[in-house]
Short mmCIF file of C-alpha atoms and ligand atoms in Angstrom, two decimals:
data_model
loop_
_atom_site.label_atom_id
_atom_site.label_comp_id
_atom_site.label_asym_id
_atom_site.label_seq_id
_atom_site.Cartn_x
_atom_site.Cartn_y
_atom_site.Cartn_z
CA MET F 6 -62.78 -1.86 -8.91
CA ALA F 7 -60.38 -1.20 -5.68
CA ARG F 8 -60.55 2.74 -5.54
CA PHE F 9 -57.84 2.57 -2.78
CA HIS F 10 -54.08 2.08 -4.32
CA ASP F 11 -50.95 1.23 -2.16
CA LEU F 12 -47.92 3.38 -2.45
CA THR F 13 -44.86 2.35 -1.01
CA VAL F 14 -43.36 5.69 1.40
CA THR F 15 -39.79 6.06 -1.23
CA ASP F 16 -38.65 9.13 1.15
CA VAL F 17 -39.45 11.61 4.44
CA HIS F 18 -38.12 14.72 5.67
CA LYS F 19 -38.94 17.69 7.50
CA THR F 20 -38.83 20.32 5.56
CA ILE F 21 -39.67 22.44 8.46
CA ARG F 22 -40.35 20.51 12.19
CA ASP F 23 -43.68 20.13 12.32
CA ALA F 24 -43.98 18.68 8.50
CA VAL F 25 -43.15 16.17 6.58
CA VAL F 26 -42.41 15.95 2.89
CA VAL F 27 -43.39 12.28 1.53
CA THR F 28 -42.71 11.13 -1.59
CA LEU F 29 -44.81 8.13 -2.79
CA LYS F 30 -44.19 5.26 -5.32
CA PRO F 31 -47.76 3.96 -6.57
CA GLU F 32 -47.40 -0.27 -6.75
CA ASN F 33 -49.03 -3.73 -8.49
CA GLY F 34 -49.53 -1.10 -12.27
CA ALA F 35 -51.00 1.72 -11.32
CA ALA F 36 -48.44 4.31 -11.76
CA ASP F 37 -51.23 5.92 -14.81
CA ALA F 38 -54.05 6.07 -11.61
CA PHE F 39 -51.45 9.39 -10.15
CA ASP F 40 -50.58 10.23 -13.49
CA PHE F 41 -52.09 14.16 -11.81
CA THR F 42 -52.74 17.79 -12.86
CA GLN F 43 -51.60 20.64 -10.86
CA GLY F 44 -52.87 21.47 -7.92
CA GLN F 45 -54.57 18.44 -7.13
CA TYR F 46 -54.76 16.02 -3.96
CA LEU F 47 -53.99 13.01 -2.81
CA THR F 48 -57.06 10.92 -0.13
CA PHE F 49 -55.24 8.37 2.07
CA ARG F 50 -57.12 6.14 4.40
CA ARG F 51 -55.49 4.25 7.24
CA ASP F 52 -56.83 2.56 10.45
CA PHE F 53 -57.09 4.33 14.29
CA ASP F 54 -57.89 1.46 16.82
CA GLY F 55 -60.47 0.18 14.18
CA GLU F 56 -61.44 2.82 13.32
CA GLU F 57 -60.95 4.73 8.93
CA LEU F 58 -59.83 7.94 8.31
CA ARG F 59 -59.63 9.07 4.77
CA ARG F 60 -57.44 12.51 5.60
CA SER F 61 -56.89 14.71 1.82
CA TYR F 62 -52.69 16.07 1.70
CA SER F 63 -52.37 17.81 -1.89
CA ILE F 64 -50.11 17.38 -4.23
CA CYS F 65 -47.02 19.82 -3.56
CA ALA F 66 -44.76 18.12 -6.08
CA GLY F 67 -44.26 19.73 -9.61
CA LYS F 68 -45.37 18.29 -13.09
CA ASP F 69 -41.67 18.08 -14.20
CA ASP F 70 -40.56 16.33 -11.23
CA GLY F 71 -41.25 12.55 -11.92
CA ILE F 72 -42.65 12.26 -8.95
CA LEU F 73 -45.77 12.04 -6.20
CA GLN F 74 -45.66 13.99 -3.65
CA VAL F 75 -47.26 14.94 -0.39
CA GLY F 76 -46.71 17.57 2.29
CA ILE F 77 -47.99 17.06 5.70
CA LYS F 78 -47.90 20.21 8.36
CA ARG F 79 -49.35 18.46 12.16
CA VAL F 80 -52.46 19.43 13.14
CA GLU F 81 -51.53 20.38 17.28
CA GLY F 82 -54.02 16.76 18.72
CA GLY F 83 -54.60 15.58 15.59
CA ALA F 84 -55.04 12.16 14.15
CA PHE F 85 -53.26 11.48 10.39
CA SER F 86 -51.05 14.21 11.20
CA THR F 87 -49.56 13.74 13.92
CA TRP F 88 -49.30 9.78 12.75
CA ALA F 89 -47.34 11.12 9.21
CA ASN F 90 -45.54 13.11 11.46
CA GLU F 91 -44.75 10.58 13.66
CA HIS F 92 -44.10 6.90 12.62
CA LEU F 93 -44.39 7.11 8.78
CA GLN F 94 -40.94 5.55 7.27
CA VAL F 95 -39.05 4.85 4.14
CA GLY F 96 -41.08 0.87 3.03
CA ASP F 97 -44.46 2.36 4.63
CA THR F 98 -47.21 1.75 2.12
CA LEU F 99 -50.29 4.02 2.24
CA GLN F 100 -53.41 3.88 0.32
CA ALA F 101 -54.75 6.22 -1.50
CA MET F 102 -57.61 7.42 -4.28
CA SER F 103 -56.20 9.22 -7.22
CA PRO F 104 -56.05 12.58 -7.63
CA MET F 105 -58.77 14.36 -7.64
CA GLY F 106 -59.64 18.57 -6.85
CA SER F 107 -59.71 21.21 -9.91
CA PHE F 108 -57.39 23.95 -8.15
CA PHE F 109 -55.39 24.43 -11.60
CA THR F 110 -56.30 26.73 -14.21
CA GLU F 111 -55.16 24.17 -18.01
CA ILE F 112 -52.03 24.99 -19.18
CA ASN F 113 -50.46 27.19 -22.70
CA PRO F 114 -47.40 27.12 -23.53
CA GLY F 115 -47.85 29.86 -26.03
CA ILE F 116 -49.88 31.94 -23.19
CA ALA F 117 -48.19 34.69 -20.95
CA ARG F 118 -49.90 34.92 -17.92
CA GLN F 119 -48.73 37.21 -14.21
CA TYR F 120 -50.57 34.09 -11.87
CA LEU F 121 -50.83 35.53 -8.74
CA GLY F 122 -50.61 32.47 -5.98
CA PHE F 123 -51.51 33.00 -2.09
CA ALA F 124 -50.94 30.81 0.40
CA GLY F 125 -51.30 30.06 4.16
CA GLY F 126 -48.92 27.38 6.00
CA SER F 127 -49.71 23.95 5.37
CA GLY F 128 -51.54 26.24 1.65
CA VAL F 129 -48.34 26.20 -0.23
CA THR F 130 -48.20 22.24 -0.57
CA PRO F 131 -50.84 22.94 -4.27
CA VAL F 132 -49.72 26.52 -5.29
CA LEU F 133 -46.40 25.39 -4.81
CA SER F 134 -46.65 21.86 -7.77
CA ILE F 135 -49.19 24.77 -9.63
CA LEU F 136 -46.08 27.66 -9.65
CA LYS F 137 -43.71 25.02 -10.23
CA THR F 138 -45.81 23.44 -13.30
CA THR F 139 -46.48 26.97 -15.00
CA LEU F 140 -43.90 28.24 -14.66
CA ALA F 141 -42.04 24.92 -16.47
CA ARG F 142 -44.33 24.72 -19.32
CA GLU F 143 -46.15 28.40 -19.22
CA PRO F 144 -42.14 29.81 -20.15
CA LYS F 145 -43.74 33.03 -20.94
CA SER F 146 -45.97 33.41 -17.32
CA SER F 147 -44.90 34.66 -13.99
CA PHE F 148 -46.03 34.31 -11.19
CA THR F 149 -46.38 35.97 -7.84
CA LEU F 150 -46.78 34.43 -4.25
CA VAL F 151 -47.74 35.83 -1.98
CA TYR F 152 -47.09 32.97 1.53
CA ALA F 153 -48.76 33.96 4.94
CA ASN F 154 -46.95 32.17 8.08
CA LYS F 155 -46.42 32.80 11.91
CA GLY F 156 -42.72 32.83 11.76
CA VAL F 157 -39.67 32.02 9.50
CA ASN F 158 -38.49 29.08 11.16
CA THR F 159 -42.67 27.40 9.83
CA ILE F 160 -41.93 27.60 6.41
CA MET F 161 -42.31 25.46 4.39
CA PHE F 162 -40.37 24.82 1.42
CA ARG F 163 -38.97 27.53 1.91
CA GLU F 164 -35.03 26.84 0.23
CA GLU F 165 -36.41 24.68 -2.84
CA LEU F 166 -38.67 28.25 -3.25
CA GLU F 167 -35.24 30.39 -3.15
CA ASP F 168 -34.04 27.28 -5.58
CA LEU F 169 -37.56 28.04 -7.96
CA LYS F 170 -36.37 31.94 -7.48
CA ASN F 171 -33.26 31.01 -8.94
CA GLN F 172 -33.89 28.54 -11.47
CA PHE F 173 -36.38 31.32 -13.35
CA MET F 174 -35.29 34.04 -12.57
CA GLY F 175 -37.02 36.94 -13.03
CA ARG F 176 -40.47 35.43 -13.76
CA LEU F 177 -41.00 33.99 -9.63
CA ASN F 178 -41.07 36.65 -7.48
CA VAL F 179 -42.49 35.43 -3.36
CA ILE F 180 -43.66 37.53 -1.17
CA HIS F 181 -43.27 36.35 2.31
CA VAL F 182 -46.29 38.34 5.08
CA LEU F 183 -44.94 37.11 8.05
CA GLU F 184 -47.31 37.59 12.06
CA SER F 185 -44.99 37.53 14.22
CA ASP F 186 -41.50 37.74 13.35
CA ALA F 187 -40.40 41.89 12.53
CA GLN F 188 -39.10 42.42 8.81
CA ASP F 189 -37.81 45.02 7.15
CA ILE F 190 -40.69 46.52 5.83
CA GLU F 191 -43.83 46.64 8.31
CA LEU F 192 -46.06 46.05 5.81
CA PHE F 193 -44.60 42.42 5.72
CA THR F 194 -45.45 41.74 8.39
CA GLY F 195 -48.83 40.35 10.33
CA LEU F 196 -51.89 39.14 8.92
CA VAL F 197 -53.15 38.78 5.93
CA THR F 198 -56.15 40.58 5.12
CA GLU F 199 -58.24 42.31 3.11
CA GLU F 200 -56.84 45.42 4.25
CA LYS F 201 -52.93 44.42 3.79
CA CYS F 202 -53.92 43.09 -0.17
CA ALA F 203 -55.26 46.91 -0.46
CA GLN F 204 -51.64 47.60 0.51
CA LEU F 205 -50.40 45.29 -1.45
CA PHE F 206 -52.66 46.30 -4.32
CA GLU F 207 -51.49 49.53 -4.64
CA HIS F 208 -47.46 49.30 -3.40
CA TRP F 209 -46.40 45.68 -4.89
CA ILE F 210 -48.48 43.89 -7.04
CA ASP F 211 -49.85 45.93 -10.55
CA ILE F 212 -53.28 43.19 -9.31
CA LYS F 213 -55.17 45.03 -13.15
CA SER F 214 -52.28 42.85 -14.92
CA VAL F 215 -53.23 39.84 -12.76
CA ASP F 216 -55.13 36.67 -14.93
CA THR F 217 -55.62 34.70 -12.36
CA ALA F 218 -55.19 33.64 -8.49
CA PHE F 219 -55.05 31.22 -6.53
CA ILE F 220 -56.34 30.69 -2.99
CA CYS F 221 -55.68 28.13 -0.12
CA GLY F 222 -54.64 28.87 3.34
CA PRO F 223 -57.04 29.45 6.90
CA GLU F 224 -61.05 29.90 5.29
CA PRO F 225 -60.62 33.66 7.81
CA MET F 226 -57.45 34.68 5.77
CA MET F 227 -58.46 33.20 2.38
CA LEU F 228 -62.52 35.16 2.39
CA GLY F 229 -60.68 38.23 3.18
CA ILE F 230 -58.02 38.34 0.46
CA ALA F 231 -60.88 37.23 -2.28
CA ALA F 232 -62.98 40.77 -2.19
CA ALA F 233 -59.48 42.35 -2.30
CA LEU F 234 -58.97 41.13 -4.95
CA ARG F 235 -62.65 41.60 -6.23
CA THR F 236 -62.69 45.38 -4.95
CA ALA F 237 -59.90 45.55 -7.45
CA GLY F 238 -61.57 44.44 -9.98
CA LEU F 239 -60.78 40.38 -10.10
CA SER F 240 -63.33 38.40 -11.53
CA ASP F 241 -65.22 35.15 -9.65
CA SER F 242 -64.00 33.76 -12.95
CA GLN F 243 -60.73 34.32 -11.76
CA ILE F 244 -59.89 33.05 -8.69
CA LYS F 245 -60.03 30.33 -7.46
CA PHE F 246 -59.67 28.33 -3.71
CA GLU F 247 -58.65 25.42 -2.41
CA LEU F 248 -59.96 24.80 0.90
CA PHE F 249 -58.96 22.16 3.64
CA ALA F 250 -61.53 22.81 6.27
CA SER F 251 -64.17 24.38 7.94
CA ALA F 252 -65.35 26.18 10.23
CA GLN F 253 -67.76 27.57 8.26
CA PRO F 254 -71.71 25.19 8.43
CA GLY F 255 -71.91 25.87 4.79
CA ARG F 256 -73.08 28.14 2.36
CA LEU F 257 -77.22 26.74 2.16
CA LYS F 258 -79.50 25.73 5.71
CA ARG F 259 -81.16 22.56 5.61
CA LYS F 260 -85.02 21.98 5.15
CA VAL F 261 -85.97 20.32 7.85
CA VAL F 262 -88.14 16.88 7.37
CA SER F 263 -91.32 15.60 9.18
CA VAL F 264 -89.06 13.33 12.24
CA ASP F 265 -91.83 10.88 10.98
CA ALA F 266 -88.45 8.87 8.36
CA ALA F 267 -91.06 5.55 7.80
CA SER F 268 -93.15 7.93 6.26
CA SER F 269 -93.69 6.54 2.26
CA ALA F 270 -93.65 10.84 1.63
CA ASN F 271 -90.37 11.21 4.15
CA GLN F 272 -88.61 7.45 1.95
CA THR F 273 -86.68 8.99 -1.25
CA THR F 274 -85.45 5.43 -4.35
CA ALA F 275 -82.42 6.60 -5.68
CA ALA F 276 -80.95 4.84 -8.44
CA ILE F 277 -77.00 5.78 -8.22
CA THR F 278 -74.87 4.93 -10.64
CA LEU F 279 -71.44 4.15 -9.29
CA ASP F 280 -68.09 3.11 -11.32
CA GLY F 281 -70.73 1.57 -14.30
CA ALA F 282 -73.55 -0.44 -12.25
CA THR F 283 -76.32 1.49 -10.91
CA GLN F 284 -78.15 0.15 -7.66
CA THR F 285 -81.80 1.33 -6.40
CA VAL F 286 -82.18 2.03 -2.95
CA THR F 287 -84.87 3.32 -0.70
CA SER F 288 -83.92 6.14 2.00
CA PRO F 289 -84.56 8.25 4.31
CA LYS F 290 -84.73 11.94 2.91
CA ASP F 291 -82.85 12.91 5.21
CA VAL F 292 -79.62 10.52 5.18
CA SER F 293 -77.66 11.65 2.38
CA ILE F 294 -76.60 10.54 -0.68
CA LEU F 295 -73.63 9.36 -0.12
CA ASP F 296 -74.43 7.85 4.19
CA ALA F 297 -77.66 6.49 1.49
CA ALA F 298 -75.03 4.97 -0.97
CA LEU F 299 -72.18 3.21 1.34
CA GLN F 300 -75.58 2.33 3.98
CA ASN F 301 -76.15 0.17 0.58
CA ALA F 302 -72.33 -1.14 0.66
CA MET F 303 -71.35 1.24 -2.11
CA ASP F 304 -68.43 1.95 -3.01
CA ALA F 305 -69.30 5.63 -3.16
CA PRO F 306 -65.92 8.02 -3.18
CA TYR F 307 -65.78 10.58 -0.09
CA ALA F 308 -62.74 11.86 2.72
CA CYS F 309 -63.76 14.30 4.24
CA LYS F 310 -67.91 14.77 4.98
CA ALA F 311 -67.25 17.83 5.54
CA GLY F 312 -67.66 20.02 1.91
CA VAL F 313 -65.15 20.38 1.66
CA CYS F 314 -62.79 18.18 -1.10
CA SER F 315 -65.03 17.45 -3.11
CA THR F 316 -64.42 13.96 -3.36
CA CYS F 317 -67.87 12.49 -3.35
CA ARG F 318 -68.73 14.77 -6.18
CA CYS F 319 -71.53 13.09 -7.85
CA LYS F 320 -74.16 14.51 -10.31
CA VAL F 321 -77.76 14.72 -10.28
CA LEU F 322 -79.42 13.67 -13.73
CA GLU F 323 -83.32 13.59 -12.20
CA GLY F 324 -85.06 14.58 -9.39
CA GLU F 325 -83.82 16.81 -6.48
CA VAL F 326 -81.17 17.43 -4.08
CA GLU F 327 -81.00 20.01 -1.98
CA MET F 328 -76.96 20.48 -0.96
CA VAL F 329 -76.58 22.20 2.63
CA ALA F 330 -72.48 22.97 2.38
CA ASN F 331 -70.65 23.46 -0.81
CA HIS F 332 -66.53 25.07 0.15
CA ALA F 333 -65.23 23.50 -2.65
CA LEU F 334 -67.52 22.91 -6.18
CA GLU F 335 -66.99 25.67 -8.32
CA ASP F 336 -70.10 27.83 -9.43
CA TYR F 337 -70.37 26.23 -13.23
CA GLU F 338 -69.80 23.22 -11.53
CA VAL F 339 -73.37 23.68 -9.57
CA SER F 340 -74.89 25.22 -12.68
CA GLN F 341 -73.59 21.16 -14.48
CA GLY F 342 -75.92 19.59 -11.74
CA TYR F 343 -73.01 18.60 -9.59
CA VAL F 344 -73.37 17.86 -6.05
CA LEU F 345 -71.39 16.69 -2.74
CA SER F 346 -73.27 13.79 -1.48
CA CYS F 347 -72.06 13.93 1.06
CA GLN F 348 -73.99 17.30 1.82
CA SER F 349 -76.92 17.08 -0.44
CA PHE F 350 -80.16 15.39 0.96
CA PRO F 351 -83.23 14.17 -1.34
CA LEU F 352 -86.12 16.51 -1.72
CA THR F 353 -88.13 14.59 -3.80
CA ASP F 354 -89.41 10.51 -4.12
CA LYS F 355 -87.14 9.95 -7.12
CA VAL F 356 -83.57 11.12 -7.34
CA VAL F 357 -80.96 9.41 -10.07
CA VAL F 358 -76.78 10.85 -9.64
CA ASP F 359 -74.62 9.41 -11.38
CA TYR F 360 -70.24 9.14 -9.87
CA ASP F 361 -68.38 7.80 -12.57
CA GLN F 362 -70.06 11.66 -14.88
C1 LIG Q 403 -58.32 18.32 -0.35
C2 LIG Q 403 -58.05 19.75 0.25
C3 LIG Q 403 -56.18 19.94 0.97
C4 LIG Q 403 -55.88 19.47 1.60
N1 LIG Q 403 -53.74 19.03 1.56
C5 LIG Q 403 -52.96 19.05 2.56
C6 LIG Q 403 -52.36 19.66 3.20
O1 LIG Q 403 -51.62 19.33 1.66
N2 LIG Q 403 -51.47 19.57 3.96
C7 LIG Q 403 -51.97 19.76 5.31
O2 LIG Q 403 -50.98 19.84 5.78
N3 LIG Q 403 -53.21 19.39 5.28
C8 LIG Q 403 -54.16 19.25 3.80
N4 LIG Q 403 -55.25 19.50 4.48
C9 LIG Q 403 -55.98 19.33 5.42
C10 LIG Q 403 -55.69 17.86 5.65
O3 LIG Q 403 -56.45 16.72 5.12
C11 LIG Q 403 -56.32 16.91 7.28
O4 LIG Q 403 -57.67 17.96 7.57
C12 LIG Q 403 -56.28 17.52 8.48
O5 LIG Q 403 -54.36 17.50 8.59
C13 LIG Q 403 -56.26 17.70 10.34
O6 LIG Q 403 -56.58 15.52 9.39
P1 LIG Q 403 -55.44 15.09 10.93
O7 LIG Q 403 -56.58 13.60 11.31
O8 LIG Q 403 -54.45 14.89 11.65
O9 LIG Q 403 -56.84 16.10 12.04
P2 LIG Q 403 -58.55 15.55 12.87
O10 LIG Q 403 -57.89 13.96 13.94
O11 LIG Q 403 -58.98 15.82 11.51
O12 LIG Q 403 -58.78 17.70 13.79
C14 LIG Q 403 -57.92 17.22 14.84
C15 LIG Q 403 -58.09 19.28 15.08
O13 LIG Q 403 -58.34 20.06 14.11
C16 LIG Q 403 -58.28 20.51 13.34
N5 LIG Q 403 -58.87 20.68 12.21
C17 LIG Q 403 -58.25 20.28 11.35
N6 LIG Q 403 -57.77 20.07 9.74
C18 LIG Q 403 -57.34 21.40 10.09
C19 LIG Q 403 -56.39 21.89 9.64
N7 LIG Q 403 -55.85 22.26 8.50
N8 LIG Q 403 -55.44 23.61 10.13
C20 LIG Q 403 -56.02 23.63 11.47
N9 LIG Q 403 -57.00 22.57 12.33
C21 LIG Q 403 -57.39 21.44 12.26
C22 LIG Q 403 -60.71 19.78 13.35
O14 LIG Q 403 -60.58 20.66 13.99
C23 LIG Q 403 -59.99 19.43 15.59
O15 LIG Q 403 -60.46 20.08 15.95
C24 LIG Q 403 -56.12 18.91 3.14
C25 LIG Q 403 -57.41 19.04 3.11
C26 LIG Q 403 -58.61 19.08 1.57
C27 LIG Q 403 -59.66 18.74 2.26
S1 LIG Q 404 -66.24 14.22 1.84
FE1 LIG Q 404 -65.45 15.64 1.04
S2 LIG Q 404 -66.80 17.28 -0.46
FE2 LIG Q 404 -68.41 15.49 0.68
#
């Protein structure tokens, strides 16, 4: 089964100088494969000078927009994002996997909820999809977005957010916090830190009424916001994260495995189920489950290979693995046996994993 589908680029436009919004049309009858949930992302692959790169970009369209759209911000020196910003054109074909990710909550049309979103820079893309979908499909719910950027010129989707405020009169509140541009209200200038959040909760946001908070942005900002939300009384289950990149090595330390990888004690037998077929492979314990699958010509899904995106998620059915980094799975997924296979190393002589569950 082909995991990647062809998508034709039907529109490319700049939302700010350094970011493009790309509209895509699935080809070859693949439209159903791209029926996304708000807040999910697409993983693209492209060959750069003989090397395949895979990069994930969150869908910024709402469910009712009737389009598939991503926003790509150029990262200084970044291979894929620079190419997309400088060379991608209408009519080009991109290849992407079906939407993935669990950065969303279920929509319930009858309910009246208060949502709070925090976005930093390009982290607004999944939050935009969530807020558009939620406001359209939960008519009694409201959304407050705290949106952090360097300056006015770097605010992605600024006009669209203004239009949405008019469309959903009184139900969408956007607070722009700008790092370097001074604003009338001093609190709205600077970085979004734990302390600034505490002040926002004191003066501008009724945190007691918030049901769910969504956070997507640079990692230090996310950690500060999460700490402030917890201090203000939100539980972990009320806080949803989406991380784009991590500088951290991960929460867990990897155990040292003997250097004699060829010794049978350091080998594992892994039964790996993918697309309905199970293949049993023998692999050193210091090779990740994902690499064991890839080295044995299995087309296992992956993108970042850094424990950030969750594209490589699989379920451990038997045996034990050690996940050395996890910036993507939620605690409930881990307790159900899900792991990031790019970060998981076998501890037992036999493991059974399933990518299909
Ligand atoms: C689930 C998920 C969703 C994502 N959604 C979006 C999205 O909607 N829009 C978007 O623009 N990006 C998004 N990203 C980030 C995106 O996948 C790429 O990481 C980013 O575009 C950089 O790729 P690149 O090939 O241009 O840079 P690379 O060539 O991979 O990296 C170049 C340099 O930039 C650093 N770097 C990598 N990523 C970032 C970053 N995000 N910020 C700062 N420095 C970085 C690297 O450490 C490296 O030093 C998402 C990532 C994930 C995991
Ligand atoms: S490939 Fe991204 S978490 Fe494993």
